[in-house]
Amino acid sequence: MRYLFLFLVCLSSNSHAQIQGEDEVYLNSDIIDPEFPGGMEMFYAYLMNKLDKNKIKSEEKLLVSFLVNKEGTMEKIRLLKFDDMDTAVEILRALKNFPKWKPAYKNGNPIGVELKIPIIFR
């Protein structure tokens, strides 16, 4: 009986995974992902250009999360992992002034998608 319940749960959870709210965020892999202009290398280059290097602790490893909304704007920016508060504040300051992304699409319509990106300083 326990295995049947687990099997039914697995079947039902295999449908469309979506978080609904103010903005819809899709979690399925059948979407076209958002793109930063010039790709992720340009994302990191742009970030490094906007940072005050004096506030960055060397050997810092951070994990940032944000939503790329339907218009391509970054919002709901959060740091999920960080060690140094000064570095964290500087990263958040820099990310709040980023250019727009090309938004994600599902069925030809733009959608909001949450991204998690590691940032490592060496």
PDB file of N, CA, C and O in Angstrom, residues 35-106:
ATOM      1  N   GLU A  35      18.055  34.935 -21.445  1.00  0.00           N
ATOM      2  CA  GLU A  35      19.439  35.140 -21.867  1.00  0.00           C
ATOM      3  C   GLU A  35      19.894  36.541 -21.505  1.00  0.00           C
ATOM      4  O   GLU A  35      19.188  37.512 -21.763  1.00  0.00           O
ATOM      5  N   PHE A  36      21.090  36.626 -20.922  1.00  0.00           N
ATOM      6  CA  PHE A  36      21.699  37.921 -20.686  1.00  0.00           C
ATOM      7  C   PHE A  36      22.325  38.374 -21.999  1.00  0.00           C
ATOM      8  O   PHE A  36      22.900  37.557 -22.713  1.00  0.00           O
ATOM      9  N   PRO A  37      22.211  39.674 -22.354  1.00  0.00           N
ATOM     10  CA  PRO A  37      22.807  40.145 -23.617  1.00  0.00           C
ATOM     11  C   PRO A  37      24.301  39.810 -23.682  1.00  0.00           C
ATOM     12  O   PRO A  37      25.065  40.219 -22.819  1.00  0.00           O
ATOM     13  N   GLY A  38      24.695  39.011 -24.652  1.00  0.00           N
ATOM     14  CA  GLY A  38      26.093  38.614 -24.785  1.00  0.00           C
ATOM     15  C   GLY A  38      26.427  37.319 -24.072  1.00  0.00           C
ATOM     16  O   GLY A  38      27.564  36.865 -24.123  1.00  0.00           O
ATOM     17  N   GLY A  39      25.492  36.729 -23.346  1.00  0.00           N
ATOM     18  CA  GLY A  39      25.715  35.456 -22.658  1.00  0.00           C
ATOM     19  C   GLY A  39      26.207  35.633 -21.234  1.00  0.00           C
ATOM     20  O   GLY A  39      26.390  36.745 -20.738  1.00  0.00           O
ATOM     21  N   MET A  40      26.448  34.520 -20.580  1.00  0.00           N
ATOM     22  CA  MET A  40      26.840  34.551 -19.168  1.00  0.00           C
ATOM     23  C   MET A  40      28.239  35.117 -18.962  1.00  0.00           C
ATOM     24  O   MET A  40      28.519  35.688 -17.912  1.00  0.00           O
ATOM     25  N   GLU A  41      29.119  34.990 -19.945  1.00  0.00           N
ATOM     26  CA  GLU A  41      30.438  35.626 -19.805  1.00  0.00           C
ATOM     27  C   GLU A  41      30.278  37.134 -19.672  1.00  0.00           C
ATOM     28  O   GLU A  41      30.973  37.773 -18.879  1.00  0.00           O
ATOM     29  N   MET A  42      29.361  37.703 -20.447  1.00  0.00           N
ATOM     30  CA  MET A  42      29.100  39.141 -20.367  1.00  0.00           C
ATOM     31  C   MET A  42      28.426  39.503 -19.042  1.00  0.00           C
ATOM     32  O   MET A  42      28.648  40.582 -18.506  1.00  0.00           O
ATOM     33  N   PHE A  43      27.584  38.600 -18.511  1.00  0.00           N
ATOM     34  CA  PHE A  43      26.954  38.826 -17.210  1.00  0.00           C
ATOM     35  C   PHE A  43      28.034  39.027 -16.148  1.00  0.00           C
ATOM     36  O   PHE A  43      28.017  40.002 -15.401  1.00  0.00           O
ATOM     37  N   TYR A  44      28.988  38.083 -16.097  1.00  0.00           N
ATOM     38  CA  TYR A  44      30.056  38.167 -15.095  1.00  0.00           C
ATOM     39  C   TYR A  44      30.965  39.373 -15.357  1.00  0.00           C
ATOM     40  O   TYR A  44      31.389  40.044 -14.414  1.00  0.00           O
ATOM     41  N   ALA A  45      31.262  39.663 -16.621  1.00  0.00           N
ATOM     42  CA  ALA A  45      32.103  40.824 -16.957  1.00  0.00           C
ATOM     43  C   ALA A  45      31.409  42.117 -16.543  1.00  0.00           C
ATOM     44  O   ALA A  45      32.035  43.021 -15.979  1.00  0.00           O
ATOM     45  N   TYR A  46      30.109  42.214 -16.799  1.00  0.00           N
ATOM     46  CA  TYR A  46      29.349  43.401 -16.424  1.00  0.00           C
ATOM     47  C   TYR A  46      29.337  43.564 -14.908  1.00  0.00           C
ATOM     48  O   TYR A  46      29.524  44.666 -14.384  1.00  0.00           O
ATOM     49  N   LEU A  47      29.138  42.454 -14.199  1.00  0.00           N
ATOM     50  CA  LEU A  47      29.137  42.487 -12.737  1.00  0.00           C
ATOM     51  C   LEU A  47      30.489  42.971 -12.204  1.00  0.00           C
ATOM     52  O   LEU A  47      30.538  43.863 -11.348  1.00  0.00           O
ATOM     53  N   MET A  48      31.571  42.405 -12.719  1.00  0.00           N
ATOM     54  CA  MET A  48      32.905  42.791 -12.241  1.00  0.00           C
ATOM     55  C   MET A  48      33.176  44.275 -12.510  1.00  0.00           C
ATOM     56  O   MET A  48      33.821  44.944 -11.702  1.00  0.00           O
ATOM     57  N   ASN A  49      32.675  44.794 -13.613  1.00  0.00           N
ATOM     58  CA  ASN A  49      32.857  46.206 -13.963  1.00  0.00           C
ATOM     59  C   ASN A  49      32.082  47.129 -13.016  1.00  0.00           C
ATOM     60  O   ASN A  49      32.509  48.250 -12.754  1.00  0.00           O
ATOM     61  N   LYS A  50      30.958  46.676 -12.498  1.00  0.00           N
ATOM     62  CA  LYS A  50      30.098  47.504 -11.641  1.00  0.00           C
ATOM     63  C   LYS A  50      30.458  47.442 -10.163  1.00  0.00           C
ATOM     64  O   LYS A  50      29.967  48.239  -9.370  1.00  0.00           O
ATOM     65  N   LEU A  51      31.307  46.497  -9.764  1.00  0.00           N
ATOM     66  CA  LEU A  51      31.628  46.315  -8.347  1.00  0.00           C
ATOM     67  C   LEU A  51      32.720  47.271  -7.875  1.00  0.00           C
ATOM     68  O   LEU A  51      33.649  47.578  -8.613  1.00  0.00           O
ATOM     69  N   ASP A  52      32.596  47.694  -6.620  1.00  0.00           N
ATOM     70  CA  ASP A  52      33.679  48.397  -5.934  1.00  0.00           C
ATOM     71  C   ASP A  52      34.568  47.300  -5.345  1.00  0.00           C
ATOM     72  O   ASP A  52      34.217  46.664  -4.349  1.00  0.00           O
ATOM     73  N   LYS A  53      35.703  47.058  -5.980  1.00  0.00           N
ATOM     74  CA  LYS A  53      36.582  45.935  -5.602  1.00  0.00           C
ATOM     75  C   LYS A  53      37.105  46.044  -4.173  1.00  0.00           C
ATOM     76  O   LYS A  53      37.460  45.036  -3.568  1.00  0.00           O
ATOM     77  N   ASN A  54      37.131  47.252  -3.605  1.00  0.00           N
ATOM     78  CA  ASN A  54      37.600  47.424  -2.225  1.00  0.00           C
ATOM     79  C   ASN A  54      36.653  46.810  -1.202  1.00  0.00           C
ATOM     80  O   ASN A  54      37.041  46.572  -0.064  1.00  0.00           O
ATOM     81  N   LYS A  55      35.406  46.558  -1.607  1.00  0.00           N
ATOM     82  CA  LYS A  55      34.423  46.002  -0.682  1.00  0.00           C
ATOM     83  C   LYS A  55      34.264  44.493  -0.828  1.00  0.00           C
ATOM     84  O   LYS A  55      33.447  43.896  -0.147  1.00  0.00           O
ATOM     85  N   ILE A  56      35.044  43.907  -1.720  1.00  0.00           N
ATOM     86  CA  ILE A  56      34.925  42.479  -1.996  1.00  0.00           C
ATOM     87  C   ILE A  56      36.003  41.710  -1.243  1.00  0.00           C
ATOM     88  O   ILE A  56      37.182  42.004  -1.363  1.00  0.00           O
ATOM     89  N   LYS A  57      35.571  40.716  -0.489  1.00  0.00           N
ATOM     90  CA  LYS A  57      36.491  39.844   0.235  1.00  0.00           C
ATOM     91  C   LYS A  57      36.978  38.760  -0.734  1.00  0.00           C
ATOM     92  O   LYS A  57      36.181  38.152  -1.435  1.00  0.00           O
ATOM     93  N   SER A  58      38.292  38.549  -0.781  1.00  0.00           N
ATOM     94  CA  SER A  58      38.812  37.511  -1.669  1.00  0.00           C
ATOM     95  C   SER A  58      38.397  36.137  -1.163  1.00  0.00           C
ATOM     96  O   SER A  58      38.115  35.947   0.020  1.00  0.00           O
ATOM     97  N   GLU A  59      38.354  35.198  -2.073  1.00  0.00           N
ATOM     98  CA  GLU A  59      37.956  33.816  -1.780  1.00  0.00           C
ATOM     99  C   GLU A  59      36.500  33.714  -1.315  1.00  0.00           C
ATOM    100  O   GLU A  59      36.139  32.767  -0.625  1.00  0.00           O
ATOM    101  N   GLU A  60      35.689  34.654  -1.686  1.00  0.00           N
ATOM    102  CA  GLU A  60      34.263  34.637  -1.322  1.00  0.00           C
ATOM    103  C   GLU A  60      33.488  33.798  -2.330  1.00  0.00           C
ATOM    104  O   GLU A  60      33.720  33.878  -3.533  1.00  0.00           O
ATOM    105  N   LYS A  61      32.557  32.992  -1.835  1.00  0.00           N
ATOM    106  CA  LYS A  61      31.666  32.185  -2.679  1.00  0.00           C
ATOM    107  C   LYS A  61      30.235  32.557  -2.325  1.00  0.00           C
ATOM    108  O   LYS A  61      29.833  32.443  -1.171  1.00  0.00           O
ATOM    109  N   LEU A  62      29.490  33.029  -3.323  1.00  0.00           N
ATOM    110  CA  LEU A  62      28.116  33.457  -3.104  1.00  0.00           C
ATOM    111  C   LEU A  62      27.177  32.699  -4.037  1.00  0.00           C
ATOM    112  O   LEU A  62      27.585  32.221  -5.096  1.00  0.00           O
ATOM    113  N   LEU A  63      25.928  32.631  -3.640  1.00  0.00           N
ATOM    114  CA  LEU A  63      24.884  32.096  -4.501  1.00  0.00           C
ATOM    115  C   LEU A  63      23.776  33.127  -4.516  1.00  0.00           C
ATOM    116  O   LEU A  63      23.219  33.476  -3.476  1.00  0.00           O
ATOM    117  N   VAL A  64      23.484  33.666  -5.709  1.00  0.00           N
ATOM    118  CA  VAL A  64      22.481  34.702  -5.860  1.00  0.00           C
ATOM    119  C   VAL A  64      21.263  34.119  -6.576  1.00  0.00           C
ATOM    120  O   VAL A  64      21.391  33.247  -7.430  1.00  0.00           O
ATOM    121  N   SER A  65      20.099  34.598  -6.188  1.00  0.00           N
ATOM    122  CA  SER A  65      18.840  34.186  -6.796  1.00  0.00           C
ATOM    123  C   SER A  65      18.084  35.441  -7.217  1.00  0.00           C
ATOM    124  O   SER A  65      18.091  36.441  -6.500  1.00  0.00           O
ATOM    125  N   PHE A  66      17.466  35.385  -8.389  1.00  0.00           N
ATOM    126  CA  PHE A  66      16.639  36.499  -8.835  1.00  0.00           C
ATOM    127  C   PHE A  66      15.636  36.021  -9.871  1.00  0.00           C
ATOM    128  O   PHE A  66      15.791  34.958 -10.466  1.00  0.00           O
ATOM    129  N   LEU A  67      14.615  36.806 -10.066  1.00  0.00           N
ATOM    130  CA  LEU A  67      13.588  36.538 -11.061  1.00  0.00           C
ATOM    131  C   LEU A  67      13.860  37.405 -12.276  1.00  0.00           C
ATOM    132  O   LEU A  67      14.070  38.612 -12.138  1.00  0.00           O
ATOM    133  N   VAL A  68      13.886  36.788 -13.454  1.00  0.00           N
ATOM    134  CA  VAL A  68      13.882  37.538 -14.701  1.00  0.00           C
ATOM    135  C   VAL A  68      12.413  37.557 -15.118  1.00  0.00           C
ATOM    136  O   VAL A  68      11.852  36.527 -15.485  1.00  0.00           O
ATOM    137  N   ASN A  69      11.774  38.731 -15.004  1.00  0.00           N
ATOM    138  CA  ASN A  69      10.332  38.804 -15.246  1.00  0.00           C
ATOM    139  C   ASN A  69      10.006  38.793 -16.739  1.00  0.00           C
ATOM    140  O   ASN A  69      10.897  38.698 -17.585  1.00  0.00           O
ATOM    141  N   LYS A  70       8.729  38.911 -17.071  1.00  0.00           N
ATOM    142  CA  LYS A  70       8.270  38.840 -18.460  1.00  0.00           C
ATOM    143  C   LYS A  70       8.859  39.928 -19.343  1.00  0.00           C
ATOM    144  O   LYS A  70       8.959  39.765 -20.549  1.00  0.00           O
ATOM    145  N   GLU A  71       9.246  41.036 -18.741  1.00  0.00           N
ATOM    146  CA  GLU A  71       9.845  42.139 -19.496  1.00  0.00           C
ATOM    147  C   GLU A  71      11.364  42.023 -19.571  1.00  0.00           C
ATOM    148  O   GLU A  71      12.021  42.840 -20.197  1.00  0.00           O
ATOM    149  N   GLY A  72      11.955  41.051 -18.869  1.00  0.00           N
ATOM    150  CA  GLY A  72      13.400  40.859 -18.873  1.00  0.00           C
ATOM    151  C   GLY A  72      14.124  41.579 -17.751  1.00  0.00           C
ATOM    152  O   GLY A  72      15.349  41.559 -17.683  1.00  0.00           O
ATOM    153  N   THR A  73      13.376  42.209 -16.849  1.00  0.00           N
ATOM    154  CA  THR A  73      13.977  42.931 -15.728  1.00  0.00           C
ATOM    155  C   THR A  73      14.276  41.966 -14.581  1.00  0.00           C
ATOM    156  O   THR A  73      13.480  41.082 -14.276  1.00  0.00           O
ATOM    157  N   MET A  74      15.437  42.157 -13.948  1.00  0.00           N
ATOM    158  CA  MET A  74      15.787  41.362 -12.767  1.00  0.00           C
ATOM    159  C   MET A  74      15.057  41.938 -11.564  1.00  0.00           C
ATOM    160  O   MET A  74      15.105  43.142 -11.325  1.00  0.00           O
ATOM    161  N   GLU A  75      14.400  41.079 -10.806  1.00  0.00           N
ATOM    162  CA  GLU A  75      13.727  41.515  -9.582  1.00  0.00           C
ATOM    163  C   GLU A  75      13.797  40.400  -8.547  1.00  0.00           C
ATOM    164  O   GLU A  75      14.251  39.306  -8.846  1.00  0.00           O
ATOM    165  N   LYS A  76      13.387  40.721  -7.341  1.00  0.00           N
ATOM    166  CA  LYS A  76      13.429  39.775  -6.213  1.00  0.00           C
ATOM    167  C   LYS A  76      14.840  39.196  -6.044  1.00  0.00           C
ATOM    168  O   LYS A  76      15.027  38.000  -5.867  1.00  0.00           O
ATOM    169  N   ILE A  77      15.841  40.067  -6.092  1.00  0.00           N
ATOM    170  CA  ILE A  77      17.238  39.661  -5.984  1.00  0.00           C
ATOM    171  C   ILE A  77      17.548  39.318  -4.529  1.00  0.00           C
ATOM    172  O   ILE A  77      17.288  40.110  -3.628  1.00  0.00           O
ATOM    173  N   ARG A  78      18.104  38.121  -4.321  1.00  0.00           N
ATOM    174  CA  ARG A  78      18.448  37.660  -2.973  1.00  0.00           C
ATOM    175  C   ARG A  78      19.774  36.921  -2.994  1.00  0.00           C
ATOM    176  O   ARG A  78      20.100  36.277  -3.982  1.00  0.00           O
ATOM    177  N   LEU A  79      20.492  37.006  -1.910  1.00  0.00           N
ATOM    178  CA  LEU A  79      21.685  36.191  -1.742  1.00  0.00           C
ATOM    179  C   LEU A  79      21.303  34.993  -0.891  1.00  0.00           C
ATOM    180  O   LEU A  79      20.835  35.143   0.237  1.00  0.00           O
ATOM    181  N   LEU A  80      21.493  33.801  -1.435  1.00  0.00           N
ATOM    182  CA  LEU A  80      21.149  32.583  -0.723  1.00  0.00           C
ATOM    183  C   LEU A  80      22.315  32.067   0.108  1.00  0.00           C
ATOM    184  O   LEU A  80      22.108  31.373   1.092  1.00  0.00           O
ATOM    185  N   LYS A  81      23.545  32.415  -0.326  1.00  0.00           N
ATOM    186  CA  LYS A  81      24.736  31.970   0.405  1.00  0.00           C
ATOM    187  C   LYS A  81      25.797  33.051   0.302  1.00  0.00           C
ATOM    188  O   LYS A  81      26.103  33.526  -0.793  1.00  0.00           O
ATOM    189  N   PHE A  82      26.337  33.445   1.454  1.00  0.00           N
ATOM    190  CA  PHE A  82      27.451  34.392   1.495  1.00  0.00           C
ATOM    191  C   PHE A  82      28.097  34.310   2.875  1.00  0.00           C
ATOM    192  O   PHE A  82      27.486  33.849   3.827  1.00  0.00           O
ATOM    193  N   ASP A  83      29.353  34.771   2.943  1.00  0.00           N
ATOM    194  CA  ASP A  83      30.075  34.757   4.209  1.00  0.00           C
ATOM    195  C   ASP A  83      30.309  36.166   4.749  1.00  0.00           C
ATOM    196  O   ASP A  83      30.222  36.403   5.938  1.00  0.00           O
ATOM    197  N   ASP A  84      30.608  37.102   3.864  1.00  0.00           N
ATOM    198  CA  ASP A  84      30.988  38.447   4.271  1.00  0.00           C
ATOM    199  C   ASP A  84      29.869  39.443   3.948  1.00  0.00           C
ATOM    200  O   ASP A  84      29.421  39.528   2.807  1.00  0.00           O
ATOM    201  N   MET A  85      29.429  40.200   4.943  1.00  0.00           N
ATOM    202  CA  MET A  85      28.317  41.131   4.764  1.00  0.00           C
ATOM    203  C   MET A  85      28.659  42.260   3.800  1.00  0.00           C
ATOM    204  O   MET A  85      27.824  42.657   2.981  1.00  0.00           O
ATOM    205  N   ASP A  86      29.873  42.810   3.864  1.00  0.00           N
ATOM    206  CA  ASP A  86      30.261  43.888   2.953  1.00  0.00           C
ATOM    207  C   ASP A  86      30.218  43.430   1.503  1.00  0.00           C
ATOM    208  O   ASP A  86      29.753  44.150   0.617  1.00  0.00           O
ATOM    209  N   THR A  87      30.708  42.228   1.246  1.00  0.00           N
ATOM    210  CA  THR A  87      30.663  41.670  -0.106  1.00  0.00           C
ATOM    211  C   THR A  87      29.220  41.476  -0.544  1.00  0.00           C
ATOM    212  O   THR A  87      28.852  41.815  -1.673  1.00  0.00           O
ATOM    213  N   ALA A  88      28.388  40.961   0.342  1.00  0.00           N
ATOM    214  CA  ALA A  88      26.978  40.723   0.016  1.00  0.00           C
ATOM    215  C   ALA A  88      26.268  42.019  -0.351  1.00  0.00           C
ATOM    216  O   ALA A  88      25.541  42.082  -1.346  1.00  0.00           O
ATOM    217  N   VAL A  89      26.474  43.057   0.434  1.00  0.00           N
ATOM    218  CA  VAL A  89      25.827  44.351   0.167  1.00  0.00           C
ATOM    219  C   VAL A  89      26.299  44.912  -1.176  1.00  0.00           C
ATOM    220  O   VAL A  89      25.496  45.431  -1.958  1.00  0.00           O
ATOM    221  N   GLU A  90      27.580  44.774  -1.475  1.00  0.00           N
ATOM    222  CA  GLU A  90      28.115  45.286  -2.736  1.00  0.00           C
ATOM    223  C   GLU A  90      27.566  44.517  -3.936  1.00  0.00           C
ATOM    224  O   GLU A  90      27.224  45.100  -4.968  1.00  0.00           O
ATOM    225  N   ILE A  91      27.436  43.206  -3.816  1.00  0.00           N
ATOM    226  CA  ILE A  91      26.856  42.392  -4.900  1.00  0.00           C
ATOM    227  C   ILE A  91      25.414  42.807  -5.153  1.00  0.00           C
ATOM    228  O   ILE A  91      25.000  43.004  -6.298  1.00  0.00           O
ATOM    229  N   LEU A  92      24.638  42.958  -4.083  1.00  0.00           N
ATOM    230  CA  LEU A  92      23.234  43.358  -4.242  1.00  0.00           C
ATOM    231  C   LEU A  92      23.125  44.742  -4.890  1.00  0.00           C
ATOM    232  O   LEU A  92      22.276  44.963  -5.749  1.00  0.00           O
ATOM    233  N   ARG A  93      23.984  45.663  -4.481  1.00  0.00           N
ATOM    234  CA  ARG A  93      23.965  47.005  -5.071  1.00  0.00           C
ATOM    235  C   ARG A  93      24.223  46.934  -6.576  1.00  0.00           C
ATOM    236  O   ARG A  93      23.527  47.545  -7.373  1.00  0.00           O
ATOM    237  N   ALA A  94      25.226  46.160  -6.969  1.00  0.00           N
ATOM    238  CA  ALA A  94      25.587  46.055  -8.384  1.00  0.00           C
ATOM    239  C   ALA A  94      24.487  45.380  -9.195  1.00  0.00           C
ATOM    240  O   ALA A  94      24.179  45.814 -10.312  1.00  0.00           O
ATOM    241  N   LEU A  95      23.873  44.343  -8.650  1.00  0.00           N
ATOM    242  CA  LEU A  95      22.848  43.604  -9.401  1.00  0.00           C
ATOM    243  C   LEU A  95      21.575  44.417  -9.610  1.00  0.00           C
ATOM    244  O   LEU A  95      20.838  44.180 -10.575  1.00  0.00           O
ATOM    245  N   LYS A  96      21.297  45.368  -8.738  1.00  0.00           N
ATOM    246  CA  LYS A  96      20.072  46.165  -8.869  1.00  0.00           C
ATOM    247  C   LYS A  96      20.105  47.094 -10.073  1.00  0.00           C
ATOM    248  O   LYS A  96      19.080  47.614 -10.472  1.00  0.00           O
ATOM    249  N   ASN A  97      21.271  47.298 -10.672  1.00  0.00           N
ATOM    250  CA  ASN A  97      21.402  48.216 -11.799  1.00  0.00           C
ATOM    251  C   ASN A  97      21.783  47.509 -13.093  1.00  0.00           C
ATOM    252  O   ASN A  97      22.436  48.100 -13.937  1.00  0.00           O
ATOM    253  N   PHE A  98      21.377  46.274 -13.246  1.00  0.00           N
ATOM    254  CA  PHE A  98      21.730  45.504 -14.438  1.00  0.00           C
ATOM    255  C   PHE A  98      20.795  45.821 -15.603  1.00  0.00           C
ATOM    256  O   PHE A  98      19.635  46.178 -15.407  1.00  0.00           O
ATOM    257  N   PRO A  99      21.301  45.637 -16.830  1.00  0.00           N
ATOM    258  CA  PRO A  99      20.428  45.804 -18.002  1.00  0.00           C
ATOM    259  C   PRO A  99      19.425  44.658 -18.091  1.00  0.00           C
ATOM    260  O   PRO A  99      19.566  43.632 -17.405  1.00  0.00           O
ATOM    261  N   LYS A 100      18.448  44.831 -18.942  1.00  0.00           N
ATOM    262  CA  LYS A 100      17.422  43.803 -19.125  1.00  0.00           C
ATOM    263  C   LYS A 100      17.982  42.566 -19.809  1.00  0.00           C
ATOM    264  O   LYS A 100      18.916  42.644 -20.601  1.00  0.00           O
ATOM    265  N   TRP A 101      17.380  41.441 -19.467  1.00  0.00           N
ATOM    266  CA  TRP A 101      17.659  40.169 -20.101  1.00  0.00           C
ATOM    267  C   TRP A 101      16.645  39.958 -21.227  1.00  0.00           C
ATOM    268  O   TRP A 101      15.601  40.603 -21.265  1.00  0.00           O
ATOM    269  N   LYS A 102      16.914  39.006 -22.086  1.00  0.00           N
ATOM    270  CA  LYS A 102      15.886  38.502 -22.997  1.00  0.00           C
ATOM    271  C   LYS A 102      15.079  37.521 -22.145  1.00  0.00           C
ATOM    272  O   LYS A 102      15.647  36.566 -21.601  1.00  0.00           O
ATOM    273  N   PRO A 103      13.767  37.743 -21.984  1.00  0.00           N
ATOM    274  CA  PRO A 103      13.013  36.886 -21.058  1.00  0.00           C
ATOM    275  C   PRO A 103      12.880  35.454 -21.561  1.00  0.00           C
ATOM    276  O   PRO A 103      13.105  35.164 -22.730  1.00  0.00           O
ATOM    277  N   ALA A 104      12.489  34.577 -20.649  1.00  0.00           N
ATOM    278  CA  ALA A 104      12.188  33.188 -20.997  1.00  0.00           C
ATOM    279  C   ALA A 104      10.843  33.143 -21.716  1.00  0.00           C
ATOM    280  O   ALA A 104      10.008  34.047 -21.564  1.00  0.00           O
ATOM    281  N   TYR A 105      10.640  32.089 -22.496  1.00  0.00           N
ATOM    282  CA  TYR A 105       9.383  31.926 -23.226  1.00  0.00           C
ATOM    283  C   TYR A 105       8.850  30.515 -23.034  1.00  0.00           C
ATOM    284  O   TYR A 105       9.611  29.558 -22.955  1.00  0.00           O
ATOM    285  N   LYS A 106       7.535  30.428 -22.967  1.00  0.00           N
ATOM    286  CA  LYS A 106       6.839  29.145 -22.951  1.00  0.00           C
ATOM    287  C   LYS A 106       5.645  29.282 -23.881  1.00  0.00           C
ATOM    288  O   LYS A 106       4.854  30.223 -23.741  1.00  0.00           O
TER     289      LYS A 106
END
